[in-house]
Amino acid sequence: MMRTLLLALVLSLSAASLRAESYQDMAGQTDMTNAEAVYSLAKWCDDNRMPTKAAQLYFKVIKLDPDHVGARTARGEVLIGDRWVNKAFAPPSAGGSAGSSTAGKDGGRRSSGGPGPTAKDVAWNLTVPKDPNPVQNDFVDGLIERMRTAANESDGMARAVATLIRADNWPTAFPRLCAALVKPGYGDVYGPSDIILQLARSGRTSEVRRL
């Protein structure tokens, strides 16, 4: 039994090492200033079970090309008028998916008709949830503070978002983020908005609704 467990552990570590080496090889051959090249690398990460790395790369694609349809679609976004929104918040007339969009005159951008959702269309719950781990947690608190101070669409912001929504961090991060958002001086909505987009893209819709 012990030999079987050790063999499984060795195989798992070997597979992880191979993936890391393969990513380094792929990244080394990628022009990180070219949106299409970075997008191809992001898709490769998706196909090779590296969702966090893929999310960071899709984010980088959008920094290079804000209207990159492939990266926006991968993040679960659709174009409403001239604004990209998560398909979970698209109005019914847009169909709630990128497939309902129509090609624009430029042949690359796609847009959906109809107005975006308004505040009155949302069932708001402003109750701050109870923190299951109320002891001091400098790591999570530091990431939430970093979102407030980091530039929008920066690597620091992307790393903070990706780390906060990890399964091991989110139970503590969620109530602390809610508590931060109700403070008048916090002032950041970009980071929490990107968290919502990433949760929706990962299919964690129940967590999106809570936030």
PDB file of C-alpha atoms in Angstrom:
ATOM      1  CA  MET A   1       0.000   0.000   0.000  1.00  0.00           C
ATOM      2  CA  MET A   2       2.786   2.399   0.957  1.00  0.00           C
ATOM      3  CA  ARG A   3       4.683   1.610  -2.264  1.00  0.00           C
ATOM      4  CA  THR A   4       1.543   2.329  -4.296  1.00  0.00           C
ATOM      5  CA  LEU A   5       1.076   5.694  -2.594  1.00  0.00           C
ATOM      6  CA  LEU A   6       4.731   6.608  -3.105  1.00  0.00           C
ATOM      7  CA  LEU A   7       4.540   5.634  -6.787  1.00  0.00           C
ATOM      8  CA  ALA A   8       1.397   7.750  -7.252  1.00  0.00           C
ATOM      9  CA  LEU A   9       3.115  10.701  -5.573  1.00  0.00           C
ATOM     10  CA  VAL A  10       6.216  10.361  -7.762  1.00  0.00           C
ATOM     11  CA  LEU A  11       4.089  10.173 -10.919  1.00  0.00           C
ATOM     12  CA  SER A  12       2.082  13.220  -9.850  1.00  0.00           C
ATOM     13  CA  LEU A  13       5.212  15.244  -9.145  1.00  0.00           C
ATOM     14  CA  SER A  14       6.762  14.148 -12.421  1.00  0.00           C
ATOM     15  CA  ALA A  15       3.669  15.187 -14.369  1.00  0.00           C
ATOM     16  CA  ALA A  16       3.633  18.586 -12.652  1.00  0.00           C
ATOM     17  CA  SER A  17       7.322  19.033 -13.431  1.00  0.00           C
ATOM     18  CA  LEU A  18       6.785  18.175 -17.090  1.00  0.00           C
ATOM     19  CA  ARG A  19       3.900  20.642 -17.335  1.00  0.00           C
ATOM     20  CA  ALA A  20       6.034  23.378 -15.759  1.00  0.00           C
ATOM     21  CA  GLU A  21       8.916  22.662 -18.151  1.00  0.00           C
ATOM     22  CA  SER A  22       6.512  22.591 -21.099  1.00  0.00           C
ATOM     23  CA  TYR A  23       5.027  25.922 -20.082  1.00  0.00           C
ATOM     24  CA  GLN A  24       8.466  27.473 -19.768  1.00  0.00           C
ATOM     25  CA  ASP A  25       9.293  26.180 -23.248  1.00  0.00           C
ATOM     26  CA  MET A  26       6.039  27.559 -24.680  1.00  0.00           C
ATOM     27  CA  ALA A  27       6.407  30.903 -22.914  1.00  0.00           C
ATOM     28  CA  GLY A  28       9.994  31.211 -24.102  1.00  0.00           C
ATOM     29  CA  GLN A  29       8.791  30.927 -27.703  1.00  0.00           C
ATOM     30  CA  THR A  30       5.935  33.424 -27.247  1.00  0.00           C
ATOM     31  CA  ASP A  31       6.125  37.109 -28.154  1.00  0.00           C
ATOM     32  CA  MET A  32       4.546  38.612 -25.045  1.00  0.00           C
ATOM     33  CA  THR A  33       3.947  41.891 -26.874  1.00  0.00           C
ATOM     34  CA  ASN A  34       1.732  40.213 -29.489  1.00  0.00           C
ATOM     35  CA  ALA A  35      -1.907  39.698 -28.487  1.00  0.00           C
ATOM     36  CA  GLU A  36      -2.477  36.709 -30.784  1.00  0.00           C
ATOM     37  CA  ALA A  37       0.681  34.975 -29.599  1.00  0.00           C
ATOM     38  CA  VAL A  38      -0.245  35.445 -25.929  1.00  0.00           C
ATOM     39  CA  TYR A  39      -3.789  34.267 -26.708  1.00  0.00           C
ATOM     40  CA  SER A  40      -2.425  31.054 -28.221  1.00  0.00           C
ATOM     41  CA  LEU A  41      -0.352  30.474 -25.087  1.00  0.00           C
ATOM     42  CA  ALA A  42      -3.414  31.112 -22.901  1.00  0.00           C
ATOM     43  CA  LYS A  43      -5.424  28.527 -24.867  1.00  0.00           C
ATOM     44  CA  TRP A  44      -2.552  26.068 -24.486  1.00  0.00           C
ATOM     45  CA  CYS A  45      -2.648  26.601 -20.711  1.00  0.00           C
ATOM     46  CA  ASP A  46      -6.407  26.016 -20.704  1.00  0.00           C
ATOM     47  CA  ASP A  47      -5.945  22.771 -22.628  1.00  0.00           C
ATOM     48  CA  ASN A  48      -3.217  21.643 -20.230  1.00  0.00           C
ATOM     49  CA  ARG A  49      -5.101  22.220 -16.965  1.00  0.00           C
ATOM     50  CA  MET A  50      -3.450  25.479 -15.976  1.00  0.00           C
ATOM     51  CA  PRO A  51      -6.570  27.636 -15.419  1.00  0.00           C
ATOM     52  CA  THR A  52      -4.911  30.240 -13.202  1.00  0.00           C
ATOM     53  CA  LYS A  53      -2.081  30.811 -15.657  1.00  0.00           C
ATOM     54  CA  ALA A  54      -4.587  30.882 -18.536  1.00  0.00           C
ATOM     55  CA  ALA A  55      -6.683  33.516 -16.755  1.00  0.00           C
ATOM     56  CA  GLN A  56      -3.613  35.692 -16.232  1.00  0.00           C
ATOM     57  CA  LEU A  57      -2.689  35.382 -19.900  1.00  0.00           C
ATOM     58  CA  TYR A  58      -6.206  36.182 -21.153  1.00  0.00           C
ATOM     59  CA  PHE A  59      -5.997  39.259 -18.944  1.00  0.00           C
ATOM     60  CA  LYS A  60      -2.685  40.166 -20.598  1.00  0.00           C
ATOM     61  CA  VAL A  61      -4.227  39.714 -24.059  1.00  0.00           C
ATOM     62  CA  ILE A  62      -6.921  42.243 -23.200  1.00  0.00           C
ATOM     63  CA  LYS A  63      -4.273  44.698 -22.007  1.00  0.00           C
ATOM     64  CA  LEU A  64      -2.683  44.399 -25.442  1.00  0.00           C
ATOM     65  CA  ASP A  65      -5.967  44.348 -27.381  1.00  0.00           C
ATOM     66  CA  PRO A  66      -9.015  45.468 -25.353  1.00  0.00           C
ATOM     67  CA  ASP A  67     -11.423  44.198 -28.033  1.00  0.00           C
ATOM     68  CA  HIS A  68      -9.858  40.769 -28.551  1.00  0.00           C
ATOM     69  CA  VAL A  69     -12.947  38.613 -29.089  1.00  0.00           C
ATOM     70  CA  GLY A  70     -11.250  35.295 -28.285  1.00  0.00           C
ATOM     71  CA  ALA A  71      -9.858  36.438 -24.934  1.00  0.00           C
ATOM     72  CA  ARG A  72     -13.080  38.214 -23.974  1.00  0.00           C
ATOM     73  CA  THR A  73     -15.116  35.115 -24.877  1.00  0.00           C
ATOM     74  CA  ALA A  74     -12.754  32.894 -22.890  1.00  0.00           C
ATOM     75  CA  ARG A  75     -13.396  35.150 -19.890  1.00  0.00           C
ATOM     76  CA  GLY A  76     -17.149  34.722 -20.400  1.00  0.00           C
ATOM     77  CA  GLU A  77     -17.759  38.238 -21.715  1.00  0.00           C
ATOM     78  CA  VAL A  78     -20.018  39.598 -24.467  1.00  0.00           C
ATOM     79  CA  LEU A  79     -20.102  43.002 -26.121  1.00  0.00           C
ATOM     80  CA  ILE A  80     -23.164  45.084 -25.192  1.00  0.00           C
ATOM     81  CA  GLY A  81     -23.079  48.211 -27.311  1.00  0.00           C
ATOM     82  CA  ASP A  82     -19.501  49.397 -26.820  1.00  0.00           C
ATOM     83  CA  ARG A  83     -18.995  47.744 -23.428  1.00  0.00           C
ATOM     84  CA  TRP A  84     -17.803  44.230 -22.562  1.00  0.00           C
ATOM     85  CA  VAL A  85     -19.791  42.596 -19.742  1.00  0.00           C
ATOM     86  CA  ASN A  86     -19.947  39.088 -18.321  1.00  0.00           C
ATOM     87  CA  LYS A  87     -22.599  37.038 -20.109  1.00  0.00           C
ATOM     88  CA  ALA A  88     -24.200  36.243 -16.737  1.00  0.00           C
ATOM     89  CA  PHE A  89     -25.239  39.912 -16.576  1.00  0.00           C
ATOM     90  CA  ALA A  90     -26.206  40.325 -20.238  1.00  0.00           C
ATOM     91  CA  PRO A  91     -29.869  41.290 -20.802  1.00  0.00           C
ATOM     92  CA  PRO A  92     -32.204  38.586 -22.190  1.00  0.00           C
ATOM     93  CA  SER A  93     -32.170  40.225 -25.621  1.00  0.00           C
ATOM     94  CA  ALA A  94     -28.455  39.497 -25.820  1.00  0.00           C
ATOM     95  CA  GLY A  95     -29.018  35.822 -25.160  1.00  0.00           C
ATOM     96  CA  GLY A  96     -26.445  35.809 -22.338  1.00  0.00           C
ATOM     97  CA  SER A  97     -23.702  34.375 -24.528  1.00  0.00           C
ATOM     98  CA  ALA A  98     -21.080  35.423 -26.997  1.00  0.00           C
ATOM     99  CA  GLY A  99     -22.793  33.327 -29.645  1.00  0.00           C
ATOM    100  CA  SER A 100     -25.734  35.744 -29.712  1.00  0.00           C
ATOM    101  CA  SER A 101     -23.481  38.603 -30.736  1.00  0.00           C
ATOM    102  CA  THR A 102     -23.372  39.785 -34.321  1.00  0.00           C
ATOM    103  CA  ALA A 103     -20.287  40.764 -36.290  1.00  0.00           C
ATOM    104  CA  GLY A 104     -19.539  44.444 -36.448  1.00  0.00           C
ATOM    105  CA  LYS A 105     -18.392  46.407 -39.460  1.00  0.00           C
ATOM    106  CA  ASP A 106     -14.784  45.680 -38.644  1.00  0.00           C
ATOM    107  CA  GLY A 107     -15.460  41.942 -39.013  1.00  0.00           C
ATOM    108  CA  GLY A 108     -13.802  41.171 -35.676  1.00  0.00           C
ATOM    109  CA  ARG A 109     -15.816  42.879 -32.987  1.00  0.00           C
ATOM    110  CA  ARG A 110     -19.212  41.513 -32.149  1.00  0.00           C
ATOM    111  CA  SER A 111     -21.997  43.310 -30.352  1.00  0.00           C
ATOM    112  CA  SER A 112     -25.376  42.530 -28.842  1.00  0.00           C
ATOM    113  CA  GLY A 113     -28.425  44.754 -28.877  1.00  0.00           C
ATOM    114  CA  GLY A 114     -30.424  45.970 -25.922  1.00  0.00           C
ATOM    115  CA  PRO A 115     -29.599  48.031 -22.850  1.00  0.00           C
ATOM    116  CA  GLY A 116     -27.430  46.740 -20.043  1.00  0.00           C
ATOM    117  CA  PRO A 117     -28.870  45.816 -16.630  1.00  0.00           C
ATOM    118  CA  THR A 118     -29.748  48.623 -14.217  1.00  0.00           C
ATOM    119  CA  ALA A 119     -29.424  48.716 -10.435  1.00  0.00           C
ATOM    120  CA  LYS A 120     -33.154  48.120  -9.976  1.00  0.00           C
ATOM    121  CA  ASP A 121     -32.874  44.870 -11.967  1.00  0.00           C
ATOM    122  CA  VAL A 122     -30.529  43.352  -9.371  1.00  0.00           C
ATOM    123  CA  ALA A 123     -31.698  41.755  -6.117  1.00  0.00           C
ATOM    124  CA  TRP A 124     -29.171  43.334  -3.768  1.00  0.00           C
ATOM    125  CA  ASN A 125     -28.147  41.744  -0.468  1.00  0.00           C
ATOM    126  CA  LEU A 126     -25.835  44.118   1.393  1.00  0.00           C
ATOM    127  CA  THR A 127     -25.430  41.959   4.498  1.00  0.00           C
ATOM    128  CA  VAL A 128     -21.746  41.313   5.223  1.00  0.00           C
ATOM    129  CA  PRO A 129     -21.325  37.519   5.604  1.00  0.00           C
ATOM    130  CA  LYS A 130     -19.780  36.071   8.734  1.00  0.00           C
ATOM    131  CA  ASP A 131     -16.058  35.401   8.533  1.00  0.00           C
ATOM    132  CA  PRO A 132     -15.463  31.667   9.206  1.00  0.00           C
ATOM    133  CA  ASN A 133     -11.880  32.439  10.191  1.00  0.00           C
ATOM    134  CA  PRO A 134     -11.941  35.767  12.071  1.00  0.00           C
ATOM    135  CA  VAL A 135      -8.325  35.568  13.248  1.00  0.00           C
ATOM    136  CA  GLN A 136      -5.843  37.932  11.629  1.00  0.00           C
ATOM    137  CA  ASN A 137      -4.825  36.854   8.122  1.00  0.00           C
ATOM    138  CA  ASP A 138      -2.206  39.227   6.732  1.00  0.00           C
ATOM    139  CA  PHE A 139      -1.903  37.275   3.481  1.00  0.00           C
ATOM    140  CA  VAL A 140      -5.566  37.565   2.423  1.00  0.00           C
ATOM    141  CA  ASP A 141      -5.944  41.075   3.833  1.00  0.00           C
ATOM    142  CA  GLY A 142      -2.826  42.137   1.952  1.00  0.00           C
ATOM    143  CA  LEU A 143      -4.215  40.850  -1.352  1.00  0.00           C
ATOM    144  CA  ILE A 144      -7.476  42.729  -0.824  1.00  0.00           C
ATOM    145  CA  GLU A 145      -5.530  45.889  -0.058  1.00  0.00           C
ATOM    146  CA  ARG A 146      -3.354  45.314  -3.135  1.00  0.00           C
ATOM    147  CA  MET A 147      -6.477  45.397  -5.339  1.00  0.00           C
ATOM    148  CA  ARG A 148      -7.244  48.834  -3.926  1.00  0.00           C
ATOM    149  CA  THR A 149      -3.792  50.201  -4.705  1.00  0.00           C
ATOM    150  CA  ALA A 150      -2.833  48.297  -7.887  1.00  0.00           C
ATOM    151  CA  ALA A 151      -3.479  49.809 -11.294  1.00  0.00           C
ATOM    152  CA  ASN A 152      -6.422  48.447 -13.259  1.00  0.00           C
ATOM    153  CA  GLU A 153      -5.385  45.719 -15.715  1.00  0.00           C
ATOM    154  CA  SER A 154      -1.951  45.468 -14.094  1.00  0.00           C
ATOM    155  CA  ASP A 155      -0.113  42.211 -13.392  1.00  0.00           C
ATOM    156  CA  GLY A 156      -0.350  42.943  -9.659  1.00  0.00           C
ATOM    157  CA  MET A 157      -4.131  43.213  -9.914  1.00  0.00           C
ATOM    158  CA  ALA A 158      -4.375  40.002 -11.960  1.00  0.00           C
ATOM    159  CA  ARG A 159      -2.242  38.062  -9.464  1.00  0.00           C
ATOM    160  CA  ALA A 160      -4.271  39.321  -6.502  1.00  0.00           C
ATOM    161  CA  VAL A 161      -7.553  38.329  -8.157  1.00  0.00           C
ATOM    162  CA  ALA A 162      -6.290  34.880  -9.205  1.00  0.00           C
ATOM    163  CA  THR A 163      -4.944  34.161  -5.716  1.00  0.00           C
ATOM    164  CA  LEU A 164      -8.009  35.369  -3.821  1.00  0.00           C
ATOM    165  CA  ILE A 165     -10.409  33.128  -5.769  1.00  0.00           C
ATOM    166  CA  ARG A 166      -8.355  29.988  -5.204  1.00  0.00           C
ATOM    167  CA  ALA A 167     -10.438  27.352  -3.443  1.00  0.00           C
ATOM    168  CA  ASP A 168      -8.225  27.426  -0.342  1.00  0.00           C
ATOM    169  CA  ASN A 169      -8.368  31.226  -0.002  1.00  0.00           C
ATOM    170  CA  TRP A 170     -11.899  32.107  -1.113  1.00  0.00           C
ATOM    171  CA  PRO A 171     -13.852  31.067   2.051  1.00  0.00           C
ATOM    172  CA  THR A 172     -11.824  33.617   4.029  1.00  0.00           C
ATOM    173  CA  ALA A 173     -11.394  36.130   1.200  1.00  0.00           C
ATOM    174  CA  PHE A 174     -15.118  36.411   0.424  1.00  0.00           C
ATOM    175  CA  PRO A 175     -16.347  37.835   3.760  1.00  0.00           C
ATOM    176  CA  ARG A 176     -13.240  40.015   4.136  1.00  0.00           C
ATOM    177  CA  LEU A 177     -13.708  41.454   0.662  1.00  0.00           C
ATOM    178  CA  CYS A 178     -17.364  42.195   1.437  1.00  0.00           C
ATOM    179  CA  ALA A 179     -16.340  43.917   4.657  1.00  0.00           C
ATOM    180  CA  ALA A 180     -13.763  45.984   2.759  1.00  0.00           C
ATOM    181  CA  LEU A 181     -16.265  47.032   0.102  1.00  0.00           C
ATOM    182  CA  VAL A 182     -18.658  48.564   2.623  1.00  0.00           C
ATOM    183  CA  LYS A 183     -15.910  50.760   4.042  1.00  0.00           C
ATOM    184  CA  PRO A 184     -16.147  54.303   2.591  1.00  0.00           C
ATOM    185  CA  GLY A 185     -12.399  54.566   2.057  1.00  0.00           C
ATOM    186  CA  TYR A 186     -11.835  51.313   0.153  1.00  0.00           C
ATOM    187  CA  GLY A 187     -12.731  52.755  -3.225  1.00  0.00           C
ATOM    188  CA  ASP A 188     -11.914  49.823  -5.548  1.00  0.00           C
ATOM    189  CA  VAL A 189     -14.543  48.143  -7.705  1.00  0.00           C
ATOM    190  CA  TYR A 190     -12.316  46.999 -10.577  1.00  0.00           C
ATOM    191  CA  GLY A 191     -10.762  44.134  -8.598  1.00  0.00           C
ATOM    192  CA  PRO A 192     -14.076  42.794  -7.229  1.00  0.00           C
ATOM    193  CA  SER A 193     -15.600  43.126 -10.708  1.00  0.00           C
ATOM    194  CA  ASP A 194     -12.794  41.055 -12.174  1.00  0.00           C
ATOM    195  CA  ILE A 195     -13.277  38.495  -9.406  1.00  0.00           C
ATOM    196  CA  ILE A 196     -16.913  38.183 -10.488  1.00  0.00           C
ATOM    197  CA  LEU A 197     -15.848  37.687 -14.105  1.00  0.00           C
ATOM    198  CA  GLN A 198     -13.316  35.000 -13.192  1.00  0.00           C
ATOM    199  CA  LEU A 199     -15.767  33.163 -10.916  1.00  0.00           C
ATOM    200  CA  ALA A 200     -18.413  33.196 -13.649  1.00  0.00           C
ATOM    201  CA  ARG A 201     -15.897  31.995 -16.225  1.00  0.00           C
ATOM    202  CA  SER A 202     -15.040  29.061 -13.936  1.00  0.00           C
ATOM    203  CA  GLY A 203     -18.708  28.122 -13.563  1.00  0.00           C
ATOM    204  CA  ARG A 204     -18.843  29.188  -9.896  1.00  0.00           C
ATOM    205  CA  THR A 205     -22.172  30.950 -10.408  1.00  0.00           C
ATOM    206  CA  SER A 206     -23.440  30.472  -6.862  1.00  0.00           C
ATOM    207  CA  GLU A 207     -20.409  32.387  -5.577  1.00  0.00           C
ATOM    208  CA  VAL A 208     -21.023  35.114  -8.164  1.00  0.00           C
ATOM    209  CA  ARG A 209     -24.570  35.577  -6.890  1.00  0.00           C
ATOM    210  CA  ARG A 210     -23.365  35.813  -3.289  1.00  0.00           C
ATOM    211  CA  LEU A 211     -20.845  38.520  -4.147  1.00  0.00           C
TER     212      LEU A 211
END
